[in-house]
């Protein structure tokens, strides 16, 4: 089994505004940089090689943590298509996004975007490579990646809230089997002192 410690990037201005970022390359906000500056990696991070999504918000988070990651394009955020840059509240108010769009589960897809099931397909490829390499790895990624990984590990169908909250400002620990299947070890390892 291969260890994977994964965390979400720090806050952006669009996070604070409730805007969907997806594939748009937003940087961290000043408040996000200040928050990440307070992060401390947990003991589980010792000896890991690091990768990061090439999106600025993830890359900047890794850099602020003092990491020297390799870019990994398979862990970029889910593509939200036509809804990127829009506020969730506005999409719901004008009827473009159903109030409970998550009821569609793994097959939910914004117009022109990517479904969680499609995100899982690229994640499976990456996880298989991690398993084949057998190197303990840390990753800085995005909420959509964390949710897709959690779903693969637990069987959560994304039709309702997850059984456990995936909190921001935390790392999440998984083990990857030889066949690339993830197993949840521990969620919500705080990065804040």
PDB file of C-alpha atoms in Angstrom:
ATOM      1  CA  UNK A   1       0.000   0.000   0.000  1.00  0.00           C
ATOM      2  CA  UNK A   2       1.176   3.491  -0.882  1.00  0.00           C
ATOM      3  CA  UNK A   3       0.509   6.478   1.377  1.00  0.00           C
ATOM      4  CA  UNK A   4      -1.271   9.545  -0.044  1.00  0.00           C
ATOM      5  CA  UNK A   5      -1.685  12.716   2.031  1.00  0.00           C
ATOM      6  CA  UNK A   6      -3.825  15.261   0.188  1.00  0.00           C
ATOM      7  CA  UNK A   7      -5.013  18.780   0.968  1.00  0.00           C
ATOM      8  CA  UNK A   8      -7.017  21.497  -0.694  1.00  0.00           C
ATOM      9  CA  UNK A   9      -5.511  24.806  -1.766  1.00  0.00           C
ATOM     10  CA  UNK A  10      -5.958  27.873   0.441  1.00  0.00           C
ATOM     11  CA  UNK A  11      -8.811  30.379   0.032  1.00  0.00           C
ATOM     12  CA  UNK A  12      -9.269  32.595  -3.023  1.00  0.00           C
ATOM     13  CA  UNK A  13     -11.329  35.741  -3.544  1.00  0.00           C
ATOM     14  CA  UNK A  14     -13.765  33.680  -5.598  1.00  0.00           C
ATOM     15  CA  UNK A  15     -14.195  31.212  -2.723  1.00  0.00           C
ATOM     16  CA  UNK A  16     -15.226  34.148  -0.525  1.00  0.00           C
ATOM     17  CA  UNK A  17     -17.646  35.398  -3.220  1.00  0.00           C
ATOM     18  CA  UNK A  18     -19.219  31.968  -3.778  1.00  0.00           C
ATOM     19  CA  UNK A  19     -18.020  31.860  -7.398  1.00  0.00           C
ATOM     20  CA  UNK A  20     -17.326  28.593  -9.183  1.00  0.00           C
ATOM     21  CA  UNK A  21     -13.650  28.430 -10.157  1.00  0.00           C
ATOM     22  CA  UNK A  22     -13.299  25.048 -11.820  1.00  0.00           C
ATOM     23  CA  UNK A  23     -10.651  25.290 -14.521  1.00  0.00           C
ATOM     24  CA  UNK A  24     -10.244  29.075 -14.177  1.00  0.00           C
ATOM     25  CA  UNK A  25      -6.795  29.837 -12.813  1.00  0.00           C
ATOM     26  CA  UNK A  26      -7.532  32.023  -9.786  1.00  0.00           C
ATOM     27  CA  UNK A  27      -4.696  32.850  -7.349  1.00  0.00           C
ATOM     28  CA  UNK A  28      -4.983  32.804  -3.582  1.00  0.00           C
ATOM     29  CA  UNK A  29      -6.442  35.931  -2.013  1.00  0.00           C
ATOM     30  CA  UNK A  30      -4.413  37.982   0.465  1.00  0.00           C
ATOM     31  CA  UNK A  31      -6.502  36.401   3.231  1.00  0.00           C
ATOM     32  CA  UNK A  32      -5.798  32.991   1.677  1.00  0.00           C
ATOM     33  CA  UNK A  33      -2.054  33.614   1.684  1.00  0.00           C
ATOM     34  CA  UNK A  34      -2.218  34.708   5.328  1.00  0.00           C
ATOM     35  CA  UNK A  35      -4.171  31.569   6.226  1.00  0.00           C
ATOM     36  CA  UNK A  36      -1.773  29.228   4.406  1.00  0.00           C
ATOM     37  CA  UNK A  37       1.158  30.973   6.125  1.00  0.00           C
ATOM     38  CA  UNK A  38      -0.316  29.626   9.396  1.00  0.00           C
ATOM     39  CA  UNK A  39      -0.548  26.041   8.106  1.00  0.00           C
ATOM     40  CA  UNK A  40       1.808  23.433   9.513  1.00  0.00           C
ATOM     41  CA  UNK A  41       2.125  20.089   7.806  1.00  0.00           C
ATOM     42  CA  UNK A  42       1.345  17.129  10.084  1.00  0.00           C
ATOM     43  CA  UNK A  43       3.852  14.415  11.050  1.00  0.00           C
ATOM     44  CA  UNK A  44       2.277  12.188   8.382  1.00  0.00           C
ATOM     45  CA  UNK A  45       3.914  14.444   5.769  1.00  0.00           C
ATOM     46  CA  UNK A  46       7.475  13.429   6.696  1.00  0.00           C
ATOM     47  CA  UNK A  47       9.368  11.866   3.805  1.00  0.00           C
ATOM     48  CA  UNK A  48       6.690  12.415   1.167  1.00  0.00           C
ATOM     49  CA  UNK A  49       7.427  13.489  -2.375  1.00  0.00           C
ATOM     50  CA  UNK A  50       4.969  16.234  -3.353  1.00  0.00           C
ATOM     51  CA  UNK A  51       2.827  16.938  -6.391  1.00  0.00           C
ATOM     52  CA  UNK A  52       0.402  19.793  -6.961  1.00  0.00           C
ATOM     53  CA  UNK A  53      -2.257  20.805  -9.400  1.00  0.00           C
ATOM     54  CA  UNK A  54      -0.701  23.293 -11.826  1.00  0.00           C
ATOM     55  CA  UNK A  55      -3.507  25.780 -11.056  1.00  0.00           C
ATOM     56  CA  UNK A  56      -2.101  28.895  -9.350  1.00  0.00           C
ATOM     57  CA  UNK A  57      -4.162  28.504  -6.185  1.00  0.00           C
ATOM     58  CA  UNK A  58      -2.793  24.999  -5.569  1.00  0.00           C
ATOM     59  CA  UNK A  59       0.736  25.761  -6.709  1.00  0.00           C
ATOM     60  CA  UNK A  60       0.906  28.894  -4.552  1.00  0.00           C
ATOM     61  CA  UNK A  61      -0.350  26.916  -1.544  1.00  0.00           C
ATOM     62  CA  UNK A  62       2.400  24.326  -2.052  1.00  0.00           C
ATOM     63  CA  UNK A  63       5.048  27.024  -2.412  1.00  0.00           C
ATOM     64  CA  UNK A  64       3.893  28.843   0.735  1.00  0.00           C
ATOM     65  CA  UNK A  65       4.158  25.526   2.585  1.00  0.00           C
ATOM     66  CA  UNK A  66       7.809  25.329   1.543  1.00  0.00           C
ATOM     67  CA  UNK A  67       7.214  22.410  -0.807  1.00  0.00           C
ATOM     68  CA  UNK A  68       8.899  21.792  -4.152  1.00  0.00           C
ATOM     69  CA  UNK A  69       6.137  19.907  -5.970  1.00  0.00           C
ATOM     70  CA  UNK A  70       5.976  18.311  -9.373  1.00  0.00           C
ATOM     71  CA  UNK A  71       2.968  19.472 -11.440  1.00  0.00           C
ATOM     72  CA  UNK A  72       0.239  16.836 -11.790  1.00  0.00           C
ATOM     73  CA  UNK A  73      -2.460  17.815 -14.323  1.00  0.00           C
ATOM     74  CA  UNK A  74      -4.719  14.877 -13.404  1.00  0.00           C
ATOM     75  CA  UNK A  75      -5.544  16.575 -10.084  1.00  0.00           C
ATOM     76  CA  UNK A  76      -6.814  19.890 -11.483  1.00  0.00           C
ATOM     77  CA  UNK A  77     -10.274  20.944 -10.354  1.00  0.00           C
ATOM     78  CA  UNK A  78     -13.407  19.620 -12.017  1.00  0.00           C
ATOM     79  CA  UNK A  79     -14.297  21.635 -15.126  1.00  0.00           C
ATOM     80  CA  UNK A  80     -17.595  23.451 -14.508  1.00  0.00           C
ATOM     81  CA  UNK A  81     -18.009  24.541 -18.139  1.00  0.00           C
ATOM     82  CA  UNK A  82     -20.400  27.447 -18.699  1.00  0.00           C
ATOM     83  CA  UNK A  83     -20.895  27.937 -14.958  1.00  0.00           C
ATOM     84  CA  UNK A  84     -17.294  28.896 -14.223  1.00  0.00           C
ATOM     85  CA  UNK A  85     -17.025  32.421 -12.862  1.00  0.00           C
ATOM     86  CA  UNK A  86     -20.706  32.404 -11.877  1.00  0.00           C
ATOM     87  CA  UNK A  87     -22.018  32.580  -8.342  1.00  0.00           C
ATOM     88  CA  UNK A  88     -23.828  29.448  -7.187  1.00  0.00           C
ATOM     89  CA  UNK A  89     -26.526  31.607  -5.612  1.00  0.00           C
ATOM     90  CA  UNK A  90     -27.260  33.314  -8.971  1.00  0.00           C
ATOM     91  CA  UNK A  91     -27.278  30.020 -10.902  1.00  0.00           C
ATOM     92  CA  UNK A  92     -29.862  28.647  -8.477  1.00  0.00           C
ATOM     93  CA  UNK A  93     -31.939  31.841  -8.417  1.00  0.00           C
ATOM     94  CA  UNK A  94     -32.395  31.896 -12.194  1.00  0.00           C
ATOM     95  CA  UNK A  95     -33.015  28.141 -12.407  1.00  0.00           C
ATOM     96  CA  UNK A  96     -29.876  27.135 -14.299  1.00  0.00           C
ATOM     97  CA  UNK A  97     -28.633  25.032 -11.349  1.00  0.00           C
ATOM     98  CA  UNK A  98     -31.162  22.892  -9.484  1.00  0.00           C
ATOM     99  CA  UNK A  99     -31.236  23.610  -5.744  1.00  0.00           C
ATOM    100  CA  UNK A 100     -30.073  20.038  -5.110  1.00  0.00           C
ATOM    101  CA  UNK A 101     -27.950  19.415  -8.206  1.00  0.00           C
ATOM    102  CA  UNK A 102     -25.975  16.904  -6.161  1.00  0.00           C
ATOM    103  CA  UNK A 103     -28.982  14.555  -6.326  1.00  0.00           C
ATOM    104  CA  UNK A 104     -27.631  13.640  -9.768  1.00  0.00           C
ATOM    105  CA  UNK A 105     -24.588  12.198  -8.025  1.00  0.00           C
ATOM    106  CA  UNK A 106     -21.569  11.118 -10.001  1.00  0.00           C
ATOM    107  CA  UNK A 107     -23.259  11.975 -13.292  1.00  0.00           C
ATOM    108  CA  UNK A 108     -24.007  15.631 -12.489  1.00  0.00           C
ATOM    109  CA  UNK A 109     -22.495  17.848 -15.168  1.00  0.00           C
ATOM    110  CA  UNK A 110     -22.648  21.584 -15.780  1.00  0.00           C
ATOM    111  CA  UNK A 111     -23.226  22.544 -19.444  1.00  0.00           C
ATOM    112  CA  UNK A 112     -19.906  22.075 -21.243  1.00  0.00           C
ATOM    113  CA  UNK A 113     -18.267  20.786 -18.068  1.00  0.00           C
ATOM    114  CA  UNK A 114     -17.059  17.574 -16.513  1.00  0.00           C
ATOM    115  CA  UNK A 115     -18.903  15.132 -14.247  1.00  0.00           C
ATOM    116  CA  UNK A 116     -17.513  13.748 -10.973  1.00  0.00           C
ATOM    117  CA  UNK A 117     -17.418  10.343 -12.695  1.00  0.00           C
ATOM    118  CA  UNK A 118     -15.123  11.829 -15.366  1.00  0.00           C
ATOM    119  CA  UNK A 119     -12.946  13.339 -12.636  1.00  0.00           C
ATOM    120  CA  UNK A 120     -12.738   9.885 -11.062  1.00  0.00           C
ATOM    121  CA  UNK A 121     -11.533   8.430 -14.379  1.00  0.00           C
ATOM    122  CA  UNK A 122      -8.500  10.726 -14.439  1.00  0.00           C
ATOM    123  CA  UNK A 123      -7.972  10.167 -10.720  1.00  0.00           C
ATOM    124  CA  UNK A 124      -7.940   6.392 -11.250  1.00  0.00           C
ATOM    125  CA  UNK A 125      -5.150   6.807 -13.797  1.00  0.00           C
ATOM    126  CA  UNK A 126      -3.117   8.870 -11.330  1.00  0.00           C
ATOM    127  CA  UNK A 127      -3.795   6.495  -8.422  1.00  0.00           C
ATOM    128  CA  UNK A 128      -2.717   3.516 -10.550  1.00  0.00           C
ATOM    129  CA  UNK A 129       0.546   5.320 -11.322  1.00  0.00           C
ATOM    130  CA  UNK A 130       1.064   6.098  -7.616  1.00  0.00           C
ATOM    131  CA  UNK A 131       0.504   2.444  -6.745  1.00  0.00           C
ATOM    132  CA  UNK A 132       2.921   1.274  -9.445  1.00  0.00           C
ATOM    133  CA  UNK A 133       5.609   3.702  -8.244  1.00  0.00           C
ATOM    134  CA  UNK A 134       5.017   2.827  -4.591  1.00  0.00           C
ATOM    135  CA  UNK A 135       6.358   6.194  -3.372  1.00  0.00           C
ATOM    136  CA  UNK A 136       4.583   7.870  -0.447  1.00  0.00           C
ATOM    137  CA  UNK A 137       3.116  11.057  -1.908  1.00  0.00           C
ATOM    138  CA  UNK A 138       1.638  14.341  -0.764  1.00  0.00           C
ATOM    139  CA  UNK A 139      -0.648  16.362  -3.026  1.00  0.00           C
ATOM    140  CA  UNK A 140      -2.092  19.876  -3.088  1.00  0.00           C
ATOM    141  CA  UNK A 141      -5.324  19.798  -5.064  1.00  0.00           C
ATOM    142  CA  UNK A 142      -8.936  21.011  -5.099  1.00  0.00           C
ATOM    143  CA  UNK A 143     -12.278  20.319  -3.435  1.00  0.00           C
ATOM    144  CA  UNK A 144     -13.633  18.416  -6.451  1.00  0.00           C
ATOM    145  CA  UNK A 145     -10.593  16.132  -6.376  1.00  0.00           C
ATOM    146  CA  UNK A 146     -10.974  15.501  -2.633  1.00  0.00           C
ATOM    147  CA  UNK A 147     -14.657  14.670  -3.068  1.00  0.00           C
ATOM    148  CA  UNK A 148     -13.979  12.338  -6.002  1.00  0.00           C
ATOM    149  CA  UNK A 149     -11.196  10.584  -4.074  1.00  0.00           C
ATOM    150  CA  UNK A 150     -13.380  10.231  -0.971  1.00  0.00           C
ATOM    151  CA  UNK A 151     -16.140   8.803  -3.171  1.00  0.00           C
ATOM    152  CA  UNK A 152     -13.783   6.221  -4.677  1.00  0.00           C
ATOM    153  CA  UNK A 153     -12.523   5.219  -1.222  1.00  0.00           C
ATOM    154  CA  UNK A 154     -15.892   4.965   0.523  1.00  0.00           C
ATOM    155  CA  UNK A 155     -18.414   4.184  -2.206  1.00  0.00           C
ATOM    156  CA  UNK A 156     -20.229   7.491  -1.610  1.00  0.00           C
ATOM    157  CA  UNK A 157     -22.455   8.070  -4.649  1.00  0.00           C
ATOM    158  CA  UNK A 158     -22.539  11.877  -4.227  1.00  0.00           C
ATOM    159  CA  UNK A 159     -26.346  11.904  -4.181  1.00  0.00           C
ATOM    160  CA  UNK A 160     -26.372  13.393  -0.708  1.00  0.00           C
ATOM    161  CA  UNK A 161     -23.909  14.910   1.732  1.00  0.00           C
ATOM    162  CA  UNK A 162     -20.870  12.745   2.491  1.00  0.00           C
ATOM    163  CA  UNK A 163     -20.956  10.698   5.689  1.00  0.00           C
ATOM    164  CA  UNK A 164     -18.017  12.743   6.960  1.00  0.00           C
ATOM    165  CA  UNK A 165     -17.287  16.408   6.292  1.00  0.00           C
ATOM    166  CA  UNK A 166     -14.148  17.121   4.261  1.00  0.00           C
ATOM    167  CA  UNK A 167     -12.966  20.255   6.057  1.00  0.00           C
ATOM    168  CA  UNK A 168     -10.814  22.994   4.579  1.00  0.00           C
ATOM    169  CA  UNK A 169      -7.518  23.736   6.293  1.00  0.00           C
ATOM    170  CA  UNK A 170      -6.963  20.016   6.778  1.00  0.00           C
ATOM    171  CA  UNK A 171      -5.014  17.175   5.202  1.00  0.00           C
ATOM    172  CA  UNK A 172      -6.607  13.815   4.442  1.00  0.00           C
ATOM    173  CA  UNK A 173      -4.760  10.499   4.580  1.00  0.00           C
ATOM    174  CA  UNK A 174      -5.380   7.577   2.212  1.00  0.00           C
ATOM    175  CA  UNK A 175      -3.639   4.330   1.343  1.00  0.00           C
ATOM    176  CA  UNK A 176      -3.498   3.226  -2.265  1.00  0.00           C
ATOM    177  CA  UNK A 177      -3.636  -0.522  -2.954  1.00  0.00           C
ATOM    178  CA  UNK A 178      -1.499  -2.184  -5.619  1.00  0.00           C
ATOM    179  CA  UNK A 179      -4.468  -2.036  -8.015  1.00  0.00           C
ATOM    180  CA  UNK A 180      -4.825   1.744  -7.466  1.00  0.00           C
ATOM    181  CA  UNK A 181      -7.900   1.508  -5.226  1.00  0.00           C
ATOM    182  CA  UNK A 182      -7.869   4.160  -2.474  1.00  0.00           C
ATOM    183  CA  UNK A 183      -8.639   3.360   1.154  1.00  0.00           C
ATOM    184  CA  UNK A 184      -9.533   6.104   3.630  1.00  0.00           C
ATOM    185  CA  UNK A 185      -7.245   6.175   6.658  1.00  0.00           C
ATOM    186  CA  UNK A 186      -8.003   9.515   8.309  1.00  0.00           C
ATOM    187  CA  UNK A 187      -9.821  12.727   7.413  1.00  0.00           C
ATOM    188  CA  UNK A 188      -9.471  16.279   8.675  1.00  0.00           C
ATOM    189  CA  UNK A 189      -5.926  16.353  10.030  1.00  0.00           C
ATOM    190  CA  UNK A 190      -5.733  20.036  10.981  1.00  0.00           C
ATOM    191  CA  UNK A 191      -3.069  22.183   9.335  1.00  0.00           C
ATOM    192  CA  UNK A 192      -3.656  25.088  11.706  1.00  0.00           C
ATOM    193  CA  UNK A 193      -1.633  25.411  14.882  1.00  0.00           C
TER     194      UNK A 193
END
